[in-house]
Amino acid sequence: MTGPPQVDLLVKNAKIATANGVIEGCIAVEGGVIVSICRESAAPRADEVLDVGGRLVLPGVIDAHAHLHDEQFLHREDFSTGTLAAAAGGITTVIEMPLTTPIDRPSVIREKIGRGEALSHVDFSLHAGMMNEENLANIAEISRLGVRSFKVFTCKPYGVGDETILEIMDAACQNSALVNFHAENEGMISFTEKRLRHYGRVDPLAHHEARPGLAEEEAITRVAFMAELLGARVHISHVSGAYGVDAVERAKRRGVHITAETCPHYLHFTKLDSLRQGPYLKVNPPLRDRSDIARLWEGLAEGTIDMVTSEHAPGTREEKEVGWSDIWSAWGGLPSIETMLPLLLDHGVNGGLISLERLVRITSLNPAKAFGLYGVKGDLAPGFHADFVVVDLKLERVVSSDHLHYKVGWCPYEGLRLRGWPVLTVLRGKVIYDGESITVRKGYGRFTPMAPIKRGN
């Protein structure tokens, strides 16, 4: 009489978090893929048993917006260091976003995939960009390479006009892809910044005042109308406040195929924090007010905002320090990938602002579905990659850049005490972070292509 089939790995004594609740039991893994979720009494034999001690197991976090590797700025971050930080932060898949170097030709896409597979510690996908009238003809071939998200700006430095946006949307529709927007109204920003400069404003707060929330609302609303006209799928990057949430909510009520993200810095900092941290908090779109933070958390809880992404875009201390005397000269962006999940666990779950089920949706399920990764990534279920993170909701740590993996060596959350941290990260059935150190070499990560994205996803 034969016993149950044997598997490579059995994760036991786990509280398995899903979008529909928590299941107490085991995860059986074979060949890097989940084969069953079961009770311990029905668990198969395994070559390796991982007892997680009754801790919570979440689907591996998918960070759908991270600037990790730009060949012009490797002094800031690269695939290797950025994904070290990701793995330690419970992130098993990143979708790498262009920074300043255009990722808009098939040859460049292939080169970047090769670079990622040589250096990355976690799995990754890619966004293409920055799209304009000169490269929209490349959308079809890029899509066939498994890159089906195309970044467009409605403002400087890469802004394009409405007719070009419509042409890009139309091409994306024809190739089962989506258009991903940095949405702010350039005219409003330019006018406000010129006025502040006229009055001699070069202080850190001036940057945040130069980009009003109405500029975000207008651009999101305009993009949504264009998407409605064509039946296109669109995504809004880094929604920063109440005006943006309201615009997304209205678009969804109209039936627009739109998803949206916000980022940890918008869920924690206000523009007044720049009085203390100055240029280190310069980011686009800017920080806003305490009421905006509350509205963003509300948007996450109710489902208007679909996901949280790190928008990891570090600059060096030198590139930030110049902003104390002239904020317009400082780099806009900050490191955030390693502390994203701890902040969501502390402020969100432990703070009572979002449920555990909602956390699973905004960190894994929703980004997987939005960007054509679901079925492979995004859930703890048979047939999915065995990507998960074990977290300790009671573990308290003080954020210290000395213990983080960023190449730039600083973090805006320095000294913040957070309760709830990842203690184990597993990618395709292999432990990649054991709570103290990264346990795989660079190059373990694989490129994960996006499946065709339907308009109604």
CSV table of N, CA, C and O in Angstrom, one decimal, residues 11-18 21-24 27 52-59 341 345 349-350 355-357 359-360 380 388-394 420-425:
chain,number,residue,atom,x,y,z
A,11,VAL,N,5.5,23.2,3.7
A,11,VAL,CA,5.4,24.3,4.7
A,11,VAL,C,4.3,24.0,5.6
A,11,VAL,O,3.1,23.9,5.2
A,12,LYS,N,4.6,23.8,6.9
A,12,LYS,CA,3.6,23.3,7.8
A,12,LYS,C,3.4,24.3,9.0
A,12,LYS,O,4.2,25.3,9.1
A,13,ASN,N,2.4,24.1,9.7
A,13,ASN,CA,2.0,25.0,10.9
A,13,ASN,C,1.9,26.4,10.4
A,13,ASN,O,2.5,27.3,11.1
A,14,ALA,N,1.2,26.6,9.4
A,14,ALA,CA,1.1,28.0,8.8
A,14,ALA,C,-0.3,28.5,8.8
A,14,ALA,O,-1.3,27.8,8.7
A,15,LYS,N,-0.4,29.8,9.0
A,15,LYS,CA,-1.7,30.5,8.8
A,15,LYS,C,-1.6,31.2,7.5
A,15,LYS,O,-0.9,32.2,7.3
A,16,ILE,N,-2.3,30.6,6.5
A,16,ILE,CA,-2.1,31.0,5.1
A,16,ILE,C,-3.1,32.1,4.8
A,16,ILE,O,-4.4,31.9,4.8
A,17,ALA,N,-2.6,33.3,4.5
A,17,ALA,CA,-3.5,34.4,4.2
A,17,ALA,C,-3.9,34.4,2.7
A,17,ALA,O,-3.0,34.4,1.8
A,18,THR,N,-5.2,34.6,2.4
A,18,THR,CA,-5.7,34.7,1.1
A,18,THR,C,-6.6,35.9,1.1
A,18,THR,O,-6.9,36.5,2.1
A,21,GLY,N,-9.7,35.1,3.3
A,21,GLY,CA,-9.5,34.7,4.7
A,21,GLY,C,-8.3,33.9,4.9
A,21,GLY,O,-7.4,33.8,4.1
A,22,VAL,N,-8.1,33.5,6.2
A,22,VAL,CA,-6.9,32.7,6.6
A,22,VAL,C,-7.2,31.3,6.7
A,22,VAL,O,-8.3,30.9,7.3
A,23,ILE,N,-6.4,30.4,6.2
A,23,ILE,CA,-6.5,29.0,6.3
A,23,ILE,C,-5.3,28.4,7.1
A,23,ILE,O,-4.2,28.8,6.8
A,24,GLU,N,-5.6,27.6,8.1
A,24,GLU,CA,-4.6,27.0,8.9
A,24,GLU,C,-4.3,25.7,8.3
A,24,GLU,O,-5.1,24.8,8.1
A,27,ILE,N,1.4,24.0,3.0
A,27,ILE,CA,1.5,24.3,1.5
A,27,ILE,C,2.5,23.3,1.0
A,27,ILE,O,3.6,23.1,1.5
A,52,VAL,N,6.8,26.9,10.1
A,52,VAL,CA,6.9,28.3,10.3
A,52,VAL,C,6.3,28.7,11.6
A,52,VAL,O,6.1,29.9,11.9
A,53,GLY,N,6.0,27.8,12.5
A,53,GLY,CA,5.7,28.1,13.9
A,53,GLY,C,4.4,28.8,14.1
A,53,GLY,O,4.3,29.6,15.0
A,54,GLY,N,3.4,28.6,13.3
A,54,GLY,CA,2.1,29.2,13.4
A,54,GLY,C,2.0,30.6,12.9
A,54,GLY,O,1.1,31.4,13.2
A,55,ARG,N,3.1,31.1,12.2
A,55,ARG,CA,3.1,32.4,11.7
A,55,ARG,C,2.3,32.6,10.5
A,55,ARG,O,1.9,31.6,9.8
A,56,LEU,N,2.1,33.9,10.2
A,56,LEU,CA,1.2,34.2,9.0
A,56,LEU,C,2.1,34.1,7.7
A,56,LEU,O,3.2,34.5,7.7
A,57,VAL,N,1.5,33.5,6.7
A,57,VAL,CA,2.1,33.3,5.4
A,57,VAL,C,1.3,34.1,4.4
A,57,VAL,O,0.1,33.8,4.1
A,58,LEU,N,1.9,35.1,3.7
A,58,LEU,CA,1.3,35.9,2.7
A,58,LEU,C,1.8,35.5,1.3
A,58,LEU,O,2.9,35.1,1.2
A,59,PRO,N,1.0,35.7,0.3
A,59,PRO,CA,1.5,35.6,-1.1
A,59,PRO,C,2.7,36.5,-1.2
A,59,PRO,O,2.7,37.6,-0.7
A,341,LEU,N,6.4,46.7,2.9
A,341,LEU,CA,5.6,45.8,3.6
A,341,LEU,C,5.5,46.0,5.1
A,341,LEU,O,4.4,46.0,5.6
A,345,LEU,N,2.1,46.6,7.1
A,345,LEU,CA,1.7,45.8,8.3
A,345,LEU,C,1.5,46.6,9.5
A,345,LEU,O,0.5,46.4,10.3
A,349,VAL,N,-2.5,47.0,8.8
A,349,VAL,CA,-3.1,45.8,9.4
A,349,VAL,C,-3.1,46.0,11.0
A,349,VAL,O,-4.2,46.0,11.6
A,350,ASN,N,-2.0,46.2,11.5
A,350,ASN,CA,-1.9,46.4,13.0
A,350,ASN,C,-2.6,47.7,13.4
A,350,ASN,O,-3.1,47.8,14.5
A,355,SER,N,-7.9,45.5,6.3
A,355,SER,CA,-7.9,44.1,6.8
A,355,SER,C,-6.8,43.3,6.2
A,355,SER,O,-6.1,43.8,5.2
A,356,LEU,N,-6.5,42.2,6.8
A,356,LEU,CA,-5.5,41.3,6.2
A,356,LEU,C,-5.9,40.9,4.8
A,356,LEU,O,-5.0,40.8,4.0
A,357,GLU,N,-7.1,40.6,4.6
A,357,GLU,CA,-7.6,40.2,3.2
A,357,GLU,C,-7.3,41.3,2.2
A,357,GLU,O,-6.9,41.1,1.1
A,359,LEU,N,-4.9,43.6,2.5
A,359,LEU,CA,-3.5,43.6,2.3
A,359,LEU,C,-3.1,42.6,1.2
A,359,LEU,O,-2.2,43.0,0.4
A,360,VAL,N,-3.6,41.4,1.3
A,360,VAL,CA,-3.3,40.4,0.2
A,360,VAL,C,-3.6,40.9,-1.2
A,360,VAL,O,-2.9,40.8,-2.1
A,380,LEU,N,-1.8,32.2,-3.3
A,380,LEU,CA,-1.4,30.9,-2.7
A,380,LEU,C,-2.4,29.9,-3.1
A,380,LEU,O,-3.4,29.7,-2.3
A,388,PHE,N,6.1,33.2,-1.4
A,388,PHE,CA,5.4,33.6,-0.2
A,388,PHE,C,6.4,34.3,0.7
A,388,PHE,O,7.6,34.1,0.6
A,389,VAL,N,5.8,35.0,1.7
A,389,VAL,CA,6.6,35.7,2.7
A,389,VAL,C,5.9,35.3,4.1
A,389,VAL,O,4.7,35.4,4.2
A,390,VAL,N,6.8,34.9,5.0
A,390,VAL,CA,6.3,34.6,6.4
A,390,VAL,C,6.6,35.9,7.2
A,390,VAL,O,7.7,36.5,7.2
A,391,VAL,N,5.5,36.4,7.8
A,391,VAL,CA,5.6,37.6,8.6
A,391,VAL,C,5.3,37.4,10.1
A,391,VAL,O,4.5,36.5,10.4
A,392,ASP,N,5.9,38.2,10.9
A,392,ASP,CA,5.6,38.2,12.3
A,392,ASP,C,4.9,39.5,12.6
A,392,ASP,O,5.6,40.6,12.7
A,393,LEU,N,3.6,39.5,12.9
A,393,LEU,CA,2.9,40.7,13.1
A,393,LEU,C,3.2,41.4,14.4
A,393,LEU,O,2.9,42.6,14.6
A,394,LYS,N,3.9,40.7,15.3
A,394,LYS,CA,4.2,41.2,16.6
A,394,LYS,C,5.6,41.7,16.7
A,394,LYS,O,6.0,42.4,17.7
A,420,GLY,N,5.6,44.5,12.8
A,420,GLY,CA,5.2,43.6,11.7
A,420,GLY,C,6.3,43.6,10.6
A,420,GLY,O,6.4,44.6,9.9
A,421,TRP,N,7.0,42.5,10.6
A,421,TRP,CA,8.2,42.4,9.7
A,421,TRP,C,8.2,41.0,9.0
A,421,TRP,O,7.8,40.0,9.6
A,422,PRO,N,8.7,41.0,7.8
A,422,PRO,CA,9.0,39.7,7.1
A,422,PRO,C,10.1,39.0,7.8
A,422,PRO,O,11.1,39.6,8.2
A,423,VAL,N,10.0,37.7,8.0
A,423,VAL,CA,11.0,36.9,8.7
A,423,VAL,C,11.5,35.8,7.7
A,423,VAL,O,12.5,35.1,8.1
A,424,LEU,N,10.9,35.6,6.6
A,424,LEU,CA,11.3,34.5,5.7
A,424,LEU,C,10.6,34.8,4.3
A,424,LEU,O,9.4,35.1,4.3
A,425,THR,N,11.4,34.8,3.3
A,425,THR,CA,10.9,35.0,1.9
A,425,THR,C,11.3,33.9,1.1
A,425,THR,O,12.4,33.4,1.0
